[in-house]
Short mmCIF file of C-alpha atoms in Angstrom, two decimals:
data_model
loop_
_atom_site.label_atom_id
_atom_site.label_comp_id
_atom_site.label_asym_id
_atom_site.label_seq_id
_atom_site.Cartn_x
_atom_site.Cartn_y
_atom_site.Cartn_z
CA MET A 317 0.31 0.12 0.10
CA SER A 318 2.12 3.47 -0.96
CA GLN A 319 0.59 6.71 0.75
CA THR A 320 1.64 9.99 -0.91
CA LEU A 321 2.09 13.46 0.96
CA SER A 322 1.83 16.36 0.74
CA ALA A 323 4.75 18.92 -1.17
CA LYS A 324 5.00 22.16 -1.28
CA ILE A 325 7.21 23.61 -4.77
CA CYS A 326 8.10 27.00 -2.68
CA GLY A 327 9.55 29.63 -4.79
CA VAL A 328 7.70 28.88 -7.91
CA LYS A 329 8.66 32.55 -10.25
CA SER A 330 6.28 31.49 -13.78
CA PRO A 331 3.21 30.00 -15.27
CA ALA A 332 5.18 26.99 -16.33
CA ASP A 333 6.66 26.60 -12.49
CA VAL A 334 2.77 26.96 -11.61
CA VAL A 335 1.43 24.19 -13.97
CA ALA A 336 4.47 21.80 -13.22
CA ALA A 337 3.87 21.78 -9.45
CA ALA A 338 -0.16 21.22 -9.83
CA GLN A 339 0.25 18.90 -12.86
CA ALA A 340 2.71 17.31 -10.43
CA GLY A 341 0.36 16.90 -7.45
CA ALA A 342 1.88 19.52 -5.27
CA ARG A 343 -0.56 20.31 -2.70
CA TYR A 344 1.36 24.00 -2.13
CA VAL A 345 3.42 26.62 -3.64
CA GLY A 346 4.92 29.34 -2.14
CA PHE A 347 5.46 32.90 -3.58
CA VAL A 348 8.53 34.45 -2.41
CA PHE A 349 9.05 38.24 -1.39
CA PHE A 350 11.98 38.44 0.32
CA ALA A 351 14.60 40.75 -2.00
CA LYS A 352 18.17 39.18 -1.83
CA SER A 353 16.08 35.96 -2.82
CA PRO A 354 16.42 34.65 -6.50
CA ARG A 355 12.97 33.82 -5.84
CA CYS A 356 11.70 36.92 -5.12
CA LEU A 357 8.68 38.00 -7.05
CA MET A 358 6.58 41.67 -7.12
CA VAL A 359 3.72 41.69 -5.85
CA LYS A 360 1.86 41.89 -9.42
CA GLU A 361 4.34 38.85 -10.97
CA ALA A 362 2.80 36.97 -7.72
CA ALA A 363 -0.89 38.38 -8.48
CA ALA A 364 -0.45 37.14 -12.04
CA LEU A 365 0.87 33.60 -10.76
CA ALA A 366 -1.95 33.35 -8.43
CA ALA A 367 -4.55 33.39 -11.23
CA GLU A 368 -2.25 30.66 -12.86
CA VAL A 369 -3.04 28.05 -10.19
CA PRO A 370 -5.89 25.33 -10.42
CA LEU A 371 -8.21 24.83 -7.37
CA GLY A 372 -7.15 22.53 -4.25
CA VAL A 373 -3.11 23.27 -4.73
CA ALA A 374 -2.13 26.18 -1.93
CA LYS A 375 -1.46 29.60 -2.74
CA VAL A 376 1.74 30.81 0.27
CA ALA A 377 2.85 33.66 0.57
CA LEU A 378 6.47 33.69 2.05
CA THR A 379 7.71 36.42 4.04
CA VAL A 380 10.91 37.68 6.42
CA ASN A 381 10.22 40.00 8.84
CA ALA A 382 7.21 41.36 7.35
CA THR A 383 5.92 44.52 8.66
CA ASP A 384 2.30 45.39 8.75
CA ASP A 385 2.70 47.47 5.44
CA GLU A 386 3.71 44.34 3.93
CA LEU A 387 1.65 42.01 4.71
CA ASP A 388 -0.85 44.40 4.24
CA GLN A 389 0.23 45.30 0.14
CA ILE A 390 0.96 41.69 -0.49
CA THR A 391 -2.58 40.41 0.90
CA SER A 392 -4.49 43.26 -0.25
CA VAL A 393 -3.04 42.10 -4.04
CA VAL A 394 -2.47 38.26 -4.17
CA PRO A 395 -5.42 35.66 -3.12
CA LEU A 396 -3.49 33.55 -0.58
CA ASP A 397 -4.32 30.76 1.15
CA MET A 398 -1.95 30.73 3.69
CA LEU A 399 1.00 33.01 4.94
CA GLN A 400 4.60 31.12 5.56
CA LEU A 401 6.74 33.64 8.61
CA HIS A 402 10.52 32.51 7.23
CA GLY A 403 12.04 35.30 9.45
CA LYS A 404 12.19 35.36 13.31
CA GLU A 405 9.31 36.21 14.43
CA SER A 406 7.81 35.93 17.68
CA PRO A 407 4.74 33.70 18.87
CA GLU A 408 3.65 37.01 20.04
CA ARG A 409 3.90 37.95 16.56
CA VAL A 410 2.43 34.84 14.65
CA ALA A 411 -0.44 35.52 16.87
CA GLU A 412 -0.83 39.46 15.68
CA VAL A 413 -0.42 38.42 11.87
CA LYS A 414 -3.32 35.77 12.36
CA ALA A 415 -6.12 37.78 13.47
CA ARG A 416 -5.05 40.67 11.71
CA TYR A 417 -5.14 39.13 8.32
CA GLY A 418 -7.33 36.09 8.66
CA LEU A 419 -5.37 33.43 7.47
CA PRO A 420 -3.48 30.49 8.90
CA VAL A 421 -0.19 30.59 9.61
CA MET A 422 2.57 28.62 8.59
CA LYS A 423 6.59 30.01 10.97
CA ALA A 424 9.60 28.54 9.84
CA ILE A 425 11.81 27.04 12.40
CA GLY A 426 15.64 26.86 12.28
CA ILE A 427 16.93 23.31 13.25
CA ALA A 428 20.63 22.33 14.06
CA ASP A 429 21.00 20.55 16.67
CA ALA A 430 18.70 19.09 19.57
CA GLU A 431 18.73 22.37 21.54
CA ASP A 432 16.47 24.53 18.35
CA LEU A 433 13.41 21.84 18.38
CA THR A 434 12.65 23.70 22.08
CA GLN A 435 10.56 25.77 19.55
CA ILE A 436 8.46 24.27 18.31
CA ASP A 437 6.87 24.16 21.15
CA LEU A 438 6.78 27.91 21.70
CA TYR A 439 5.28 28.42 18.24
CA SER A 440 2.53 25.40 18.62
CA ASP A 441 -0.24 27.34 19.10
CA ALA A 442 0.55 30.39 17.94
CA ALA A 443 1.26 28.98 14.15
CA ASP A 444 -1.19 26.60 12.72
CA GLN A 445 2.06 24.44 10.79
CA LEU A 446 5.25 24.91 11.34
CA LEU A 447 8.33 24.52 8.68
CA ILE A 448 10.93 22.61 10.30
CA ASP A 449 13.98 23.89 8.27
CA ALA A 450 17.86 23.85 8.32
CA LYS A 451 19.08 27.19 10.48
CA PRO A 452 20.52 29.17 7.59
CA PRO A 453 25.01 29.81 8.72
CA LYS A 454 25.84 32.65 10.40
CA ASN A 455 26.00 35.20 8.15
CA ALA A 456 23.81 34.08 5.27
CA ASP A 457 21.84 35.92 2.91
CA LEU A 458 18.55 33.84 3.64
CA PRO A 459 16.99 32.08 5.86
CA GLY A 460 16.04 29.08 3.65
CA GLY A 461 16.18 27.67 0.14
CA ASN A 462 20.73 27.53 0.42
CA GLY A 463 19.55 23.49 0.05
CA LEU A 464 21.03 22.28 3.71
CA ALA A 465 19.77 19.28 4.72
CA PHE A 466 20.22 19.09 9.08
CA ASP A 467 20.53 16.28 10.66
CA TRP A 468 17.11 14.20 10.05
CA ARG A 469 17.66 12.18 13.24
CA LEU A 470 17.18 15.21 15.51
CA LEU A 471 13.38 14.06 14.50
CA ALA A 472 12.43 10.59 14.57
CA GLY A 473 10.18 9.31 17.10
CA ARG A 474 8.70 12.74 17.11
CA LYS A 475 5.41 12.21 15.47
CA TYR A 476 2.93 13.69 19.07
CA TRP A 477 3.46 16.89 17.81
CA GLN A 478 -0.30 18.18 17.32
CA THR A 479 0.49 21.53 15.50
CA PRO A 480 1.25 19.85 11.58
CA TRP A 481 4.35 20.40 9.98
CA MET A 482 6.23 19.92 7.09
CA LEU A 483 10.13 19.51 6.69
CA ALA A 484 13.26 21.96 4.69
CA GLY A 485 15.89 22.01 3.43
CA GLY A 486 18.28 20.19 1.52
CA LEU A 487 15.70 18.13 0.09
CA THR A 488 15.73 16.74 -3.24
CA PRO A 489 14.31 13.71 -5.56
CA GLU A 490 17.13 11.86 -4.33
CA ASN A 491 17.08 11.61 -0.33
CA VAL A 492 13.57 12.62 0.47
CA ALA A 493 12.15 9.49 0.34
CA GLU A 494 14.37 9.34 2.78
CA ALA A 495 13.79 12.02 4.73
CA ILE A 496 10.54 10.72 4.77
CA ARG A 497 11.38 7.40 6.55
CA MET A 498 14.29 8.91 8.81
CA THR A 499 11.49 11.93 10.40
CA GLY A 500 7.48 10.57 9.46
CA ALA A 501 7.13 13.59 8.32
CA ARG A 502 3.11 13.59 6.22
CA GLN A 503 4.16 17.47 4.06
CA VAL A 504 7.47 17.98 2.75
CA ASP A 505 8.89 21.42 0.95
CA VAL A 506 11.04 21.61 -1.72
CA SER A 507 12.98 24.54 -3.68
CA SER A 508 16.40 25.31 -4.57
CA GLY A 509 16.28 20.71 -4.96
CA VAL A 510 13.50 20.84 -7.77
CA GLU A 511 15.96 23.93 -9.60
CA SER A 512 18.53 23.66 -12.41
CA ALA A 513 19.90 27.28 -11.58
CA PRO A 514 18.78 29.39 -8.78
CA GLY A 515 15.34 30.23 -8.66
CA VAL A 516 15.12 28.75 -12.68
CA LYS A 517 12.47 25.41 -11.71
CA ASP A 518 12.96 22.64 -13.75
CA ALA A 519 9.24 20.83 -14.84
CA ASP A 520 11.07 17.33 -14.51
CA LYS A 521 13.09 17.11 -11.62
CA ILE A 522 9.86 18.54 -9.89
CA ARG A 523 7.96 15.62 -11.04
CA ALA A 524 11.42 13.43 -9.49
CA PHE A 525 10.38 14.66 -6.37
CA LEU A 526 7.25 15.06 -5.53
CA ALA A 527 6.38 10.41 -7.51
CA ALA A 528 9.46 10.14 -4.93
CA THR A 529 7.05 11.37 -1.64
CA GLU A 530 5.22 8.09 -2.10
CA VAL A 531 6.50 5.81 0.21
CA ARG A 532 5.54 2.30 -0.01
CA ASP A 533 4.22 0.56 3.20
CA ALA A 534 5.72 -2.49 4.20
#
C-alpha cells in the first residue's frame, strides 16, 4: 500500500512552474517576497501567478520579518491561502499576523541541533503549521532555500506534535524518500532541490520529487 504525502513547491516564478507543480501533484505553491532571494517576486507578478494556480493547490506567501505595511500590500493584491513567516518573528508576532489577516500562518523554525527543537513547542500554539527547516549558516543572506539539510535523526520518533508540520531543508528527488522514512514527515517542502539554477525551477525535477514522496508501506 502506498501513501502520497503533501508537498510544497516553494519559490515558483512562472506559469510553467505553477503548471509543473500542479500537474505533478503538489498541494502547495510558494511565492517568495524577500528581496535577497533569487526567487523573489513583485506583488503584481505574484498576483498574476496566483491566477494560474488551480483549485485544490494552496497559495502560500513567504515573507521574512515583514511589517504590517508590507503584509497589507501583499494580502490586498495577491489572493492567498496561507502566510509563511520565515524570519525571527516571535510567537506573539505570529498570533498578531494570524489575527490581523484572517489567514492560516505557517512559521519556519531553523534546526541545527537538539536544543533548537525547543522552539517547536514555543510556536505550536501560535501557528497553524510549522516548517521545520535547516538553520541557515551565520551571516547567510537567505533564511531558507540554501540547499542545506539538518540531521534528520533529530526528528525521529517525534510524531506526537499536535501542530501539523512540514519538513524542509536540502530536500531533493534523490533524498526525500529517506528523509520521510527517518522523520515520519507527512508534508515536505522543496525549493532549490528542484532547480537547474538558483531561482530556475526544473519541471523534470519537480515531477521526480513528487514521485519520490510516494512511500510504500512495508
